[in-house]
Amino acid sequence: YCPLDNVSELTARINDEGWDSSLAECLRASKLNEKDCLFVFSVGGGSEEKKISVNLVEAVKFAKKTGAKVVGILGKDGGYTAQHADAYILVPTVDVTAITPHTEGMQAVLWHLLISHPDLQKNPTKWESVSRS
């Protein structure tokens, strides 16, 4: 489940409650609990001090409060998610002028590898399932 998938719910929450609490409140409504995991894809992971991606900060806080695990794929290790996650993958900085595109590109590669892993994949992907003859 991705809180951003339900655009109607998300925009209603933003309008009624504000952006900062929107993701945490979606997670609360979905009954996030200790059996769940919050998977954060973010470049910086949020910052309370700098008021950057406070919606992620609040979502991580809520997940930790409920006992859910927090994992992520991040481009910087100083943000809130990195400081509070149970585990995260840090995309290394190759060029300081391209942290965002490199991180977001590598996130896509990594999530495709995760969903294609034989232990997680329920159905073969189309092109891999088509005979090569």
Short mmCIF file of the N, C-alpha and C atoms (twelve columns), coordinates in Angstrom:
data_MODEL
# 
_entry.id   MODEL 
# 
loop_
_atom_site.group_PDB 
_atom_site.id 
_atom_site.type_symbol 
_atom_site.label_atom_id 
_atom_site.label_alt_id 
_atom_site.label_comp_id 
_atom_site.label_asym_id 
_atom_site.label_seq_id 
_atom_site.Cartn_x 
_atom_site.Cartn_y 
_atom_site.Cartn_z 
_atom_site.pdbx_PDB_model_num 
ATOM 1   N N  . TYR A 1   0.850  -1.182  0.000   1 
ATOM 2   C CA . TYR A 1   0.000  0.000   0.000   1 
ATOM 3   C C  . TYR A 1   0.882  1.226   0.000   1 
ATOM 4   N N  . CYS A 2   0.589  2.158   -0.862  1 
ATOM 5   C CA . CYS A 2   1.309  3.427   -0.920  1 
ATOM 6   C C  . CYS A 2   0.321  4.543   -0.597  1 
ATOM 7   N N  . PRO A 3   0.568  5.321   0.457   1 
ATOM 8   C CA . PRO A 3   -0.363 6.397   0.818   1 
ATOM 9   C C  . PRO A 3   -0.620 7.379   -0.323  1 
ATOM 10  N N  . LEU A 4   0.305  7.470   -1.253  1 
ATOM 11  C CA . LEU A 4   0.140  8.407   -2.361  1 
ATOM 12  C C  . LEU A 4   -0.735 7.853   -3.474  1 
ATOM 13  N N  . ASP A 5   -1.077 6.560   -3.414  1 
ATOM 14  C CA . ASP A 5   -1.922 5.954   -4.440  1 
ATOM 15  C C  . ASP A 5   -3.357 6.466   -4.399  1 
ATOM 16  N N  . ASN A 6   -3.849 6.785   -3.219  1 
ATOM 17  C CA . ASN A 6   -5.219 7.262   -3.084  1 
ATOM 18  C C  . ASN A 6   -5.197 8.791   -3.097  1 
ATOM 19  N N  . VAL A 7   -5.219 9.360   -4.285  1 
ATOM 20  C CA . VAL A 7   -5.105 10.808  -4.452  1 
ATOM 21  C C  . VAL A 7   -6.258 11.536  -3.774  1 
ATOM 22  N N  . SER A 8   -7.453 10.976  -3.823  1 
ATOM 23  C CA . SER A 8   -8.607 11.618  -3.180  1 
ATOM 24  C C  . SER A 8   -8.392 11.743  -1.680  1 
ATOM 25  N N  . GLU A 9   -7.957 10.656  -1.051  1 
ATOM 26  C CA . GLU A 9   -7.706 10.705  0.394   1 
ATOM 27  C C  . GLU A 9   -6.576 11.665  0.721   1 
ATOM 28  N N  . LEU A 10  -5.489 11.584  -0.039  1 
ATOM 29  C CA . LEU A 10  -4.328 12.433  0.226   1 
ATOM 30  C C  . LEU A 10  -4.679 13.913  0.104   1 
ATOM 31  N N  . THR A 11  -5.344 14.298  -0.973  1 
ATOM 32  C CA . THR A 11  -5.663 15.724  -1.144  1 
ATOM 33  C C  . THR A 11  -6.680 16.193  -0.107  1 
ATOM 34  N N  . ALA A 12  -7.605 15.336  0.287   1 
ATOM 35  C CA . ALA A 12  -8.549 15.713  1.344   1 
ATOM 36  C C  . ALA A 12  -7.794 15.947  2.647   1 
ATOM 37  N N  . ARG A 13  -6.857 15.071  2.970   1 
ATOM 38  C CA . ARG A 13  -6.074 15.241  4.195   1 
ATOM 39  C C  . ARG A 13  -5.227 16.510  4.133   1 
ATOM 40  N N  . ILE A 14  -4.619 16.773  2.988   1 
ATOM 41  C CA . ILE A 14  -3.813 17.989  2.841   1 
ATOM 42  C C  . ILE A 14  -4.689 19.219  3.038   1 
ATOM 43  N N  . ASN A 15  -5.861 19.227  2.421   1 
ATOM 44  C CA . ASN A 15  -6.779 20.363  2.554   1 
ATOM 45  C C  . ASN A 15  -7.266 20.534  3.981   1 
ATOM 46  N N  . ASP A 16  -7.611 19.433  4.643   1 
ATOM 47  C CA . ASP A 16  -8.230 19.495  5.969   1 
ATOM 48  C C  . ASP A 16  -7.220 19.571  7.106   1 
ATOM 49  N N  . GLU A 17  -6.091 18.863  6.967   1 
ATOM 50  C CA . GLU A 17  -5.167 18.712  8.093   1 
ATOM 51  C C  . GLU A 17  -3.782 19.292  7.832   1 
ATOM 52  N N  . GLY A 18  -3.429 19.488  6.558   1 
ATOM 53  C CA . GLY A 18  -2.108 20.017  6.218   1 
ATOM 54  C C  . GLY A 18  -1.185 18.960  5.646   1 
ATOM 55  N N  . TRP A 19  -0.211 19.420  4.880   1 
ATOM 56  C CA . TRP A 19  0.733  18.544  4.199   1 
ATOM 57  C C  . TRP A 19  1.610  17.773  5.183   1 
ATOM 58  N N  . ASP A 20  2.066  18.447  6.244   1 
ATOM 59  C CA . ASP A 20  3.035  17.833  7.140   1 
ATOM 60  C C  . ASP A 20  2.536  16.540  7.776   1 
ATOM 61  N N  . SER A 21  1.267  16.445  8.081   1 
ATOM 62  C CA . SER A 21  0.735  15.250  8.738   1 
ATOM 63  C C  . SER A 21  0.050  14.292  7.762   1 
ATOM 64  N N  . SER A 22  -0.002 14.648  6.494   1 
ATOM 65  C CA . SER A 22  -0.806 13.886  5.527   1 
ATOM 66  C C  . SER A 22  -0.406 12.413  5.419   1 
ATOM 67  N N  . LEU A 23  0.879  12.122  5.304   1 
ATOM 68  C CA . LEU A 23  1.294  10.721  5.165   1 
ATOM 69  C C  . LEU A 23  1.088  9.946   6.461   1 
ATOM 70  N N  . ALA A 24  1.428  10.549  7.584   1 
ATOM 71  C CA . ALA A 24  1.239  9.871   8.867   1 
ATOM 72  C C  . ALA A 24  -0.232 9.552   9.095   1 
ATOM 73  N N  . GLU A 25  -1.112 10.480  8.731   1 
ATOM 74  C CA . GLU A 25  -2.547 10.238  8.932   1 
ATOM 75  C C  . GLU A 25  -3.074 9.171   7.977   1 
ATOM 76  N N  . CYS A 26  -2.526 9.094   6.773   1 
ATOM 77  C CA . CYS A 26  -2.895 7.992   5.861   1 
ATOM 78  C C  . CYS A 26  -2.447 6.656   6.453   1 
ATOM 79  N N  . LEU A 27  -1.248 6.630   7.033   1 
ATOM 80  C CA . LEU A 27  -0.756 5.403   7.659   1 
ATOM 81  C C  . LEU A 27  -1.598 5.026   8.874   1 
ATOM 82  N N  . ARG A 28  -2.019 6.036   9.640   1 
ATOM 83  C CA . ARG A 28  -2.882 5.780   10.801  1 
ATOM 84  C C  . ARG A 28  -4.209 5.165   10.332  1 
ATOM 85  N N  . ALA A 29  -4.782 5.739   9.283   1 
ATOM 86  C CA . ALA A 29  -6.059 5.237   8.755   1 
ATOM 87  C C  . ALA A 29  -5.919 3.811   8.213   1 
ATOM 88  N N  . SER A 30  -4.739 3.474   7.726   1 
ATOM 89  C CA . SER A 30  -4.522 2.119   7.193   1 
ATOM 90  C C  . SER A 30  -4.180 1.122   8.296   1 
ATOM 91  N N  . LYS A 31  -4.151 1.603   9.538   1 
ATOM 92  C CA . LYS A 31  -3.888 0.755   10.708  1 
ATOM 93  C C  . LYS A 31  -2.474 0.160   10.690  1 
ATOM 94  N N  . LEU A 32  -1.504 0.987   10.303  1 
ATOM 95  C CA . LEU A 32  -0.103 0.565   10.348  1 
ATOM 96  C C  . LEU A 32  0.204  0.035   11.743  1 
ATOM 97  N N  . ASN A 33  0.930  -1.097  11.798  1 
ATOM 98  C CA . ASN A 33  1.246  -1.679  13.101  1 
ATOM 99  C C  . ASN A 33  2.592  -2.389  13.061  1 
ATOM 100 N N  . GLU A 34  2.912  -3.087  14.140  1 
ATOM 101 C CA . GLU A 34  4.225  -3.716  14.298  1 
ATOM 102 C C  . GLU A 34  4.491  -4.819  13.271  1 
ATOM 103 N N  . LYS A 35  3.491  -5.267  12.548  1 
ATOM 104 C CA . LYS A 35  3.685  -6.274  11.507  1 
ATOM 105 C C  . LYS A 35  4.057  -5.641  10.170  1 
ATOM 106 N N  . ASP A 36  4.003  -4.315  10.109  1 
ATOM 107 C CA . ASP A 36  4.203  -3.590  8.855   1 
ATOM 108 C C  . ASP A 36  5.595  -2.975  8.756   1 
ATOM 109 N N  . CYS A 37  5.874  -2.475  7.574   1 
ATOM 110 C CA . CYS A 37  7.146  -1.808  7.306   1 
ATOM 111 C C  . CYS A 37  6.868  -0.566  6.462   1 
ATOM 112 N N  . LEU A 38  7.447  0.540   6.862   1 
ATOM 113 C CA . LEU A 38  7.394  1.765   6.062   1 
ATOM 114 C C  . LEU A 38  8.662  1.808   5.225   1 
ATOM 115 N N  . PHE A 39  8.500  1.842   3.902   1 
ATOM 116 C CA . PHE A 39  9.642  1.860   2.986   1 
ATOM 117 C C  . PHE A 39  9.728  3.262   2.395   1 
ATOM 118 N N  . VAL A 40  10.772 3.988   2.739   1 
ATOM 119 C CA . VAL A 40  10.934 5.385   2.325   1 
ATOM 120 C C  . VAL A 40  11.907 5.480   1.158   1 
ATOM 121 N N  . PHE A 41  11.445 6.081   0.082   1 
ATOM 122 C CA . PHE A 41  12.304 6.422   -1.052  1 
ATOM 123 C C  . PHE A 41  12.462 7.933   -1.011  1 
ATOM 124 N N  . SER A 42  13.648 8.412   -0.666  1 
ATOM 125 C CA . SER A 42  13.856 9.847   -0.534  1 
ATOM 126 C C  . SER A 42  15.318 10.164  -0.793  1 
ATOM 127 N N  . VAL A 43  15.574 11.348  -1.299  1 
ATOM 128 C CA . VAL A 43  16.968 11.763  -1.474  1 
ATOM 129 C C  . VAL A 43  17.557 12.106  -0.113  1 
ATOM 130 N N  . GLY A 44  16.922 13.024  0.616   1 
ATOM 131 C CA . GLY A 44  17.479 13.481  1.879   1 
ATOM 132 C C  . GLY A 44  16.878 12.860  3.115   1 
ATOM 133 N N  . GLY A 45  15.693 12.278  3.007   1 
ATOM 134 C CA . GLY A 45  15.074 11.628  4.149   1 
ATOM 135 C C  . GLY A 45  14.349 12.534  5.113   1 
ATOM 136 N N  . GLY A 46  14.251 13.818  4.777   1 
ATOM 137 C CA . GLY A 46  13.537 14.768  5.621   1 
ATOM 138 C C  . GLY A 46  14.413 15.377  6.698   1 
ATOM 139 N N  . SER A 47  13.996 16.555  7.160   1 
ATOM 140 C CA . SER A 47  14.725 17.246  8.220   1 
ATOM 141 C C  . SER A 47  13.765 18.122  9.007   1 
ATOM 142 N N  . GLU A 48  13.694 17.874  10.310  1 
ATOM 143 C CA . GLU A 48  12.876 18.737  11.167  1 
ATOM 144 C C  . GLU A 48  13.475 20.130  11.253  1 
ATOM 145 N N  . GLU A 49  14.786 20.190  11.452  1 
ATOM 146 C CA . GLU A 49  15.476 21.464  11.637  1 
ATOM 147 C C  . GLU A 49  15.354 22.377  10.419  1 
ATOM 148 N N  . LYS A 50  15.527 21.792  9.234   1 
ATOM 149 C CA . LYS A 50  15.492 22.585  7.998   1 
ATOM 150 C C  . LYS A 50  14.087 22.670  7.408   1 
ATOM 151 N N  . LYS A 51  13.125 21.988  8.056   1 
ATOM 152 C CA . LYS A 51  11.736 21.965  7.591   1 
ATOM 153 C C  . LYS A 51  11.633 21.483  6.135   1 
ATOM 154 N N  . ILE A 52  12.355 20.402  5.865   1 
ATOM 155 C CA . ILE A 52  12.342 19.785  4.536   1 
ATOM 156 C C  . ILE A 52  11.657 18.426  4.646   1 
ATOM 157 N N  . SER A 53  10.690 18.179  3.778   1 
ATOM 158 C CA . SER A 53  9.969  16.899  3.752   1 
ATOM 159 C C  . SER A 53  9.477  16.501  5.141   1 
ATOM 160 N N  . VAL A 54  8.837  17.452  5.805   1 
ATOM 161 C CA . VAL A 54  8.310  17.195  7.148   1 
ATOM 162 C C  . VAL A 54  7.261  16.091  7.108   1 
ATOM 163 N N  . ASN A 55  6.594  15.933  5.974   1 
ATOM 164 C CA . ASN A 55  5.628  14.827  5.843   1 
ATOM 165 C C  . ASN A 55  6.315  13.471  6.019   1 
ATOM 166 N N  . LEU A 56  7.538  13.328  5.522   1 
ATOM 167 C CA . LEU A 56  8.290  12.081  5.718   1 
ATOM 168 C C  . LEU A 56  8.711  11.918  7.172   1 
ATOM 169 N N  . VAL A 57  9.159  13.010  7.776   1 
ATOM 170 C CA . VAL A 57  9.563  12.970  9.183   1 
ATOM 171 C C  . VAL A 57  8.403  12.473  10.039  1 
ATOM 172 N N  . GLU A 58  7.223  13.051  9.824   1 
ATOM 173 C CA . GLU A 58  6.052  12.665  10.621  1 
ATOM 174 C C  . GLU A 58  5.632  11.223  10.340  1 
ATOM 175 N N  . ALA A 59  5.776  10.775  9.109   1 
ATOM 176 C CA . ALA A 59  5.447  9.384   8.772   1 
ATOM 177 C C  . ALA A 59  6.403  8.421   9.477   1 
ATOM 178 N N  . VAL A 60  7.688  8.753   9.484   1 
ATOM 179 C CA . VAL A 60  8.678  7.907   10.164  1 
ATOM 180 C C  . VAL A 60  8.403  7.889   11.665  1 
ATOM 181 N N  . LYS A 61  8.127  9.049   12.229  1 
ATOM 182 C CA . LYS A 61  7.801  9.112   13.666  1 
ATOM 183 C C  . LYS A 61  6.608  8.215   13.987  1 
ATOM 184 N N  . PHE A 62  5.566  8.320   13.168  1 
ATOM 185 C CA . PHE A 62  4.368  7.512   13.413  1 
ATOM 186 C C  . PHE A 62  4.679  6.029   13.295  1 
ATOM 187 N N  . ALA A 63  5.431  5.651   12.266  1 
ATOM 188 C CA . ALA A 63  5.780  4.238   12.083  1 
ATOM 189 C C  . ALA A 63  6.548  3.706   13.291  1 
ATOM 190 N N  . LYS A 64  7.521  4.461   13.754  1 
ATOM 191 C CA . LYS A 64  8.307  4.026   14.911  1 
ATOM 192 C C  . LYS A 64  7.425  3.906   16.153  1 
ATOM 193 N N  . LYS A 65  6.487  4.836   16.312  1 
ATOM 194 C CA . LYS A 65  5.579  4.822   17.463  1 
ATOM 195 C C  . LYS A 65  4.703  3.565   17.459  1 
ATOM 196 N N  . THR A 66  4.321  3.111   16.274  1 
ATOM 197 C CA . THR A 66  3.460  1.925   16.175  1 
ATOM 198 C C  . THR A 66  4.248  0.626   16.248  1 
ATOM 199 N N  . GLY A 67  5.573  0.704   16.166  1 
ATOM 200 C CA . GLY A 67  6.395  -0.502  16.186  1 
ATOM 201 C C  . GLY A 67  6.691  -1.063  14.812  1 
ATOM 202 N N  . ALA A 68  6.230  -0.375  13.762  1 
ATOM 203 C CA . ALA A 68  6.530  -0.821  12.399  1 
ATOM 204 C C  . ALA A 68  8.016  -0.603  12.112  1 
ATOM 205 N N  . LYS A 69  8.569  -1.421  11.274  1 
ATOM 206 C CA . LYS A 69  9.947  -1.231  10.835  1 
ATOM 207 C C  . LYS A 69  9.994  -0.087  9.830   1 
ATOM 208 N N  . VAL A 70  11.123 0.597   9.793   1 
ATOM 209 C CA . VAL A 70  11.338 1.671   8.823   1 
ATOM 210 C C  . VAL A 70  12.609 1.349   8.058   1 
ATOM 211 N N  . VAL A 71  12.481 1.272   6.735   1 
ATOM 212 C CA . VAL A 71  13.625 1.039   5.858   1 
ATOM 213 C C  . VAL A 71  13.582 2.073   4.748   1 
ATOM 214 N N  . GLY A 72  14.675 2.223   4.053   1 
ATOM 215 C CA . GLY A 72  14.671 3.207   2.984   1 
ATOM 216 C C  . GLY A 72  15.810 3.050   2.007   1 
ATOM 217 N N  . ILE A 73  15.671 3.766   0.908   1 
ATOM 218 C CA . ILE A 73  16.749 3.939   -0.054  1 
ATOM 219 C C  . ILE A 73  16.934 5.444   -0.155  1 
ATOM 220 N N  . LEU A 74  18.108 5.920   0.259   1 
ATOM 221 C CA . LEU A 74  18.360 7.342   0.430   1 
ATOM 222 C C  . LEU A 74  19.607 7.789   -0.317  1 
ATOM 223 N N  . GLY A 75  19.689 9.095   -0.538  1 
ATOM 224 C CA . GLY A 75  20.856 9.670   -1.200  1 
ATOM 225 C C  . GLY A 75  21.755 10.435  -0.248  1 
ATOM 226 N N  . LYS A 76  21.275 10.680  0.977   1 
ATOM 227 C CA . LYS A 76  22.077 11.370  1.981   1 
ATOM 228 C C  . LYS A 76  21.850 10.679  3.317   1 
ATOM 229 N N  . ASP A 77  22.889 10.595  4.127   1 
ATOM 230 C CA . ASP A 77  22.755 9.873   5.383   1 
ATOM 231 C C  . ASP A 77  22.525 10.764  6.599   1 
ATOM 232 N N  . GLY A 78  22.328 12.053  6.411   1 
ATOM 233 C CA . GLY A 78  22.151 12.950  7.543   1 
ATOM 234 C C  . GLY A 78  20.715 13.290  7.864   1 
ATOM 235 N N  . GLY A 79  19.777 12.832  7.052   1 
ATOM 236 C CA . GLY A 79  18.375 13.182  7.240   1 
ATOM 237 C C  . GLY A 79  17.689 12.361  8.315   1 
ATOM 238 N N  . TYR A 80  16.449 12.723  8.586   1 
ATOM 239 C CA . TYR A 80  15.671 12.097  9.649   1 
ATOM 240 C C  . TYR A 80  15.487 10.599  9.415   1 
ATOM 241 N N  . THR A 81  15.190 10.218  8.197   1 
ATOM 242 C CA . THR A 81  14.970 8.795   7.919   1 
ATOM 243 C C  . THR A 81  16.220 7.981   8.225   1 
ATOM 244 N N  . ALA A 82  17.365 8.444   7.775   1 
ATOM 245 C CA . ALA A 82  18.606 7.709   8.036   1 
ATOM 246 C C  . ALA A 82  18.891 7.619   9.536   1 
ATOM 247 N N  . GLN A 83  18.577 8.659   10.261  1 
ATOM 248 C CA . GLN A 83  18.844 8.669   11.706  1 
ATOM 249 C C  . GLN A 83  17.916 7.728   12.476  1 
ATOM 250 N N  . HIS A 84  16.731 7.437   11.930  1 
ATOM 251 C CA . HIS A 84  15.736 6.666   12.674  1 
ATOM 252 C C  . HIS A 84  15.323 5.350   12.019  1 
ATOM 253 N N  . ALA A 85  15.819 5.069   10.834  1 
ATOM 254 C CA . ALA A 85  15.444 3.835   10.133  1 
ATOM 255 C C  . ALA A 85  16.065 2.621   10.800  1 
ATOM 256 N N  . ASP A 86  15.386 1.497   10.656  1 
ATOM 257 C CA . ASP A 86  15.951 0.234   11.111  1 
ATOM 258 C C  . ASP A 86  17.055 -0.218  10.163  1 
ATOM 259 N N  . ALA A 87  16.900 0.124   8.897   1 
ATOM 260 C CA . ALA A 87  17.912 -0.182  7.886   1 
ATOM 261 C C  . ALA A 87  17.668 0.698   6.669   1 
ATOM 262 N N  . TYR A 88  18.735 1.030   5.974   1 
ATOM 263 C CA . TYR A 88  18.577 1.776   4.725   1 
ATOM 264 C C  . TYR A 88  19.770 1.530   3.818   1 
ATOM 265 N N  . ILE A 89  19.522 1.706   2.541   1 
ATOM 266 C CA . ILE A 89  20.576 1.645   1.540   1 
ATOM 267 C C  . ILE A 89  20.922 3.083   1.196   1 
ATOM 268 N N  . LEU A 90  22.202 3.401   1.234   1 
ATOM 269 C CA . LEU A 90  22.659 4.738   0.882   1 
ATOM 270 C C  . LEU A 90  23.262 4.702   -0.520  1 
ATOM 271 N N  . VAL A 91  22.659 5.454   -1.424  1 
ATOM 272 C CA . VAL A 91  23.201 5.574   -2.775  1 
ATOM 273 C C  . VAL A 91  24.416 6.498   -2.675  1 
ATOM 274 N N  . PRO A 92  25.591 6.020   -3.070  1 
ATOM 275 C CA . PRO A 92  26.788 6.847   -2.906  1 
ATOM 276 C C  . PRO A 92  26.763 8.084   -3.803  1 
ATOM 277 N N  . THR A 93  27.342 9.158   -3.304  1 
ATOM 278 C CA . THR A 93  27.453 10.389  -4.087  1 
ATOM 279 C C  . THR A 93  28.610 10.239  -5.055  1 
ATOM 280 N N  . VAL A 94  28.288 10.356  -6.327  1 
ATOM 281 C CA . VAL A 94  29.296 10.292  -7.376  1 
ATOM 282 C C  . VAL A 94  29.657 11.703  -7.822  1 
ATOM 283 N N  . ASP A 95  28.648 12.574  -7.852  1 
ATOM 284 C CA . ASP A 95  28.815 13.952  -8.291  1 
ATOM 285 C C  . ASP A 95  27.890 14.815  -7.431  1 
ATOM 286 N N  . VAL A 96  28.444 15.739  -6.667  1 
ATOM 287 C CA . VAL A 96  27.628 16.547  -5.750  1 
ATOM 288 C C  . VAL A 96  26.605 17.417  -6.473  1 
ATOM 289 N N  . THR A 97  26.764 17.614  -7.751  1 
ATOM 290 C CA . THR A 97  25.780 18.405  -8.505  1 
ATOM 291 C C  . THR A 97  24.651 17.542  -9.062  1 
ATOM 292 N N  . ALA A 98  24.718 16.233  -8.826  1 
ATOM 293 C CA . ALA A 98  23.705 15.330  -9.380  1 
ATOM 294 C C  . ALA A 98  23.225 14.304  -8.355  1 
ATOM 295 N N  . ILE A 99  23.190 14.668  -7.074  1 
ATOM 296 C CA . ILE A 99  22.753 13.735  -6.031  1 
ATOM 297 C C  . ILE A 99  21.314 13.285  -6.274  1 
ATOM 298 N N  . THR A 100 20.423 14.227  -6.573  1 
ATOM 299 C CA . THR A 100 19.010 13.871  -6.757  1 
ATOM 300 C C  . THR A 100 18.789 12.927  -7.938  1 
ATOM 301 N N  . PRO A 101 19.244 13.255  -9.152  1 
ATOM 302 C CA . PRO A 101 18.974 12.312  -10.250 1 
ATOM 303 C C  . PRO A 101 19.667 10.966  -10.074 1 
ATOM 304 N N  . HIS A 102 20.868 10.962  -9.514  1 
ATOM 305 C CA . HIS A 102 21.552 9.685   -9.303  1 
ATOM 306 C C  . HIS A 102 20.806 8.840   -8.274  1 
ATOM 307 N N  . THR A 103 20.364 9.475   -7.190  1 
ATOM 308 C CA . THR A 103 19.626 8.736   -6.159  1 
ATOM 309 C C  . THR A 103 18.325 8.194   -6.718  1 
ATOM 310 N N  . GLU A 104 17.553 9.045   -7.375  1 
ATOM 311 C CA . GLU A 104 16.252 8.612   -7.886  1 
ATOM 312 C C  . GLU A 104 16.395 7.538   -8.961  1 
ATOM 313 N N  . GLY A 105 17.415 7.634   -9.779  1 
ATOM 314 C CA . GLY A 105 17.659 6.601   -10.788 1 
ATOM 315 C C  . GLY A 105 18.029 5.268   -10.147 1 
ATOM 316 N N  . MET A 106 18.896 5.320   -9.140  1 
ATOM 317 C CA . MET A 106 19.309 4.090   -8.468  1 
ATOM 318 C C  . MET A 106 18.161 3.507   -7.648  1 
ATOM 319 N N  . GLN A 107 17.300 4.348   -7.088  1 
ATOM 320 C CA . GLN A 107 16.131 3.841   -6.370  1 
ATOM 321 C C  . GLN A 107 15.276 2.983   -7.299  1 
ATOM 322 N N  . ALA A 108 15.087 3.442   -8.516  1 
ATOM 323 C CA . ALA A 108 14.287 2.679   -9.482  1 
ATOM 324 C C  . ALA A 108 14.946 1.330   -9.786  1 
ATOM 325 N N  . VAL A 109 16.259 1.329   -9.957  1 
ATOM 326 C CA . VAL A 109 16.969 0.070   -10.209 1 
ATOM 327 C C  . VAL A 109 16.796 -0.870  -9.022  1 
ATOM 328 N N  . LEU A 110 16.978 -0.358  -7.818  1 
ATOM 329 C CA . LEU A 110 16.900 -1.199  -6.623  1 
ATOM 330 C C  . LEU A 110 15.498 -1.733  -6.373  1 
ATOM 331 N N  . TRP A 111 14.462 -0.899  -6.579  1 
ATOM 332 C CA . TRP A 111 13.114 -1.446  -6.329  1 
ATOM 333 C C  . TRP A 111 12.752 -2.477  -7.388  1 
ATOM 334 N N  . HIS A 112 13.240 -2.320  -8.606  1 
ATOM 335 C CA . HIS A 112 13.003 -3.359  -9.606  1 
ATOM 336 C C  . HIS A 112 13.728 -4.652  -9.243  1 
ATOM 337 N N  . LEU A 113 14.937 -4.539  -8.721  1 
ATOM 338 C CA . LEU A 113 15.648 -5.738  -8.280  1 
ATOM 339 C C  . LEU A 113 14.908 -6.420  -7.126  1 
ATOM 340 N N  . LEU A 114 14.376 -5.626  -6.200  1 
ATOM 341 C CA . LEU A 114 13.628 -6.196  -5.072  1 
ATOM 342 C C  . LEU A 114 12.398 -6.959  -5.547  1 
ATOM 343 N N  . ILE A 115 11.599 -6.348  -6.394  1 
ATOM 344 C CA . ILE A 115 10.366 -7.014  -6.809  1 
ATOM 345 C C  . ILE A 115 10.621 -8.159  -7.792  1 
ATOM 346 N N  . SER A 116 11.818 -8.213  -8.346  1 
ATOM 347 C CA . SER A 116 12.165 -9.307  -9.256  1 
ATOM 348 C C  . SER A 116 12.888 -10.450 -8.543  1 
ATOM 349 N N  . HIS A 117 13.183 -10.272 -7.272  1 
ATOM 350 C CA . HIS A 117 13.893 -11.311 -6.528  1 
ATOM 351 C C  . HIS A 117 13.027 -12.578 -6.471  1 
ATOM 352 N N  . PRO A 118 13.618 -13.733 -6.734  1 
ATOM 353 C CA . PRO A 118 12.840 -14.980 -6.774  1 
ATOM 354 C C  . PRO A 118 12.056 -15.271 -5.488  1 
ATOM 355 N N  . ASP A 119 12.540 -14.843 -4.341  1 
ATOM 356 C CA . ASP A 119 11.820 -15.090 -3.085  1 
ATOM 357 C C  . ASP A 119 10.613 -14.178 -2.912  1 
ATOM 358 N N  . LEU A 120 10.549 -13.093 -3.661  1 
ATOM 359 C CA . LEU A 120 9.448  -12.129 -3.532  1 
ATOM 360 C C  . LEU A 120 8.491  -12.138 -4.713  1 
ATOM 361 N N  . GLN A 121 8.989  -12.518 -5.866  1 
ATOM 362 C CA . GLN A 121 8.201  -12.438 -7.090  1 
ATOM 363 C C  . GLN A 121 7.155  -13.544 -7.144  1 
ATOM 364 N N  . LYS A 122 5.900  -13.157 -7.330  1 
ATOM 365 C CA . LYS A 122 4.813  -14.138 -7.424  1 
ATOM 366 C C  . LYS A 122 4.575  -14.579 -8.860  1 
ATOM 367 N N  . ASN A 123 4.764  -13.674 -9.807  1 
ATOM 368 C CA . ASN A 123 4.547  -13.982 -11.217 1 
ATOM 369 C C  . ASN A 123 5.751  -13.515 -12.025 1 
ATOM 370 N N  . PRO A 124 6.118  -14.266 -13.041 1 
ATOM 371 C CA . PRO A 124 7.250  -13.824 -13.866 1 
ATOM 372 C C  . PRO A 124 6.889  -12.560 -14.643 1 
ATOM 373 N N  . THR A 125 7.882  -11.732 -14.874 1 
ATOM 374 C CA . THR A 125 7.645  -10.552 -15.703 1 
ATOM 375 C C  . THR A 125 7.440  -10.996 -17.147 1 
ATOM 376 N N  . LYS A 126 6.738  -10.201 -17.914 1 
ATOM 377 C CA . LYS A 126 6.296  -10.606 -19.247 1 
ATOM 378 C C  . LYS A 126 7.447  -11.004 -20.166 1 
ATOM 379 N N  . TRP A 127 8.429  -10.127 -20.330 1 
ATOM 380 C CA . TRP A 127 9.481  -10.420 -21.302 1 
ATOM 381 C C  . TRP A 127 10.354 -11.589 -20.874 1 
ATOM 382 N N  . GLU A 128 10.521 -11.772 -19.566 1 
ATOM 383 C CA . GLU A 128 11.313 -12.895 -19.092 1 
ATOM 384 C C  . GLU A 128 10.536 -14.220 -19.200 1 
ATOM 385 N N  . SER A 129 9.218  -14.131 -19.259 1 
ATOM 386 C CA . SER A 129 8.413  -15.355 -19.331 1 
ATOM 387 C C  . SER A 129 8.153  -15.805 -20.762 1 
ATOM 388 N N  . VAL A 130 8.461  -14.964 -21.735 1 
ATOM 389 C CA . VAL A 130 8.232  -15.299 -23.138 1 
ATOM 390 C C  . VAL A 130 9.423  -16.138 -23.631 1 
ATOM 391 N N  . SER A 131 9.114  -17.209 -24.296 1 
ATOM 392 C CA . SER A 131 10.159 -18.074 -24.824 1 
ATOM 393 C C  . SER A 131 11.071 -17.297 -25.761 1 
ATOM 394 N N  . ARG A 132 12.351 -17.583 -25.704 1 
ATOM 395 C CA . ARG A 132 13.337 -16.876 -26.549 1 
ATOM 396 C C  . ARG A 132 13.581 -17.605 -27.858 1 
ATOM 397 N N  . SER A 133 12.786 -18.582 -28.206 1 
ATOM 398 C CA . SER A 133 13.045 -19.359 -29.427 1 
ATOM 399 C C  . SER A 133 12.546 -18.652 -30.654 1 
# 
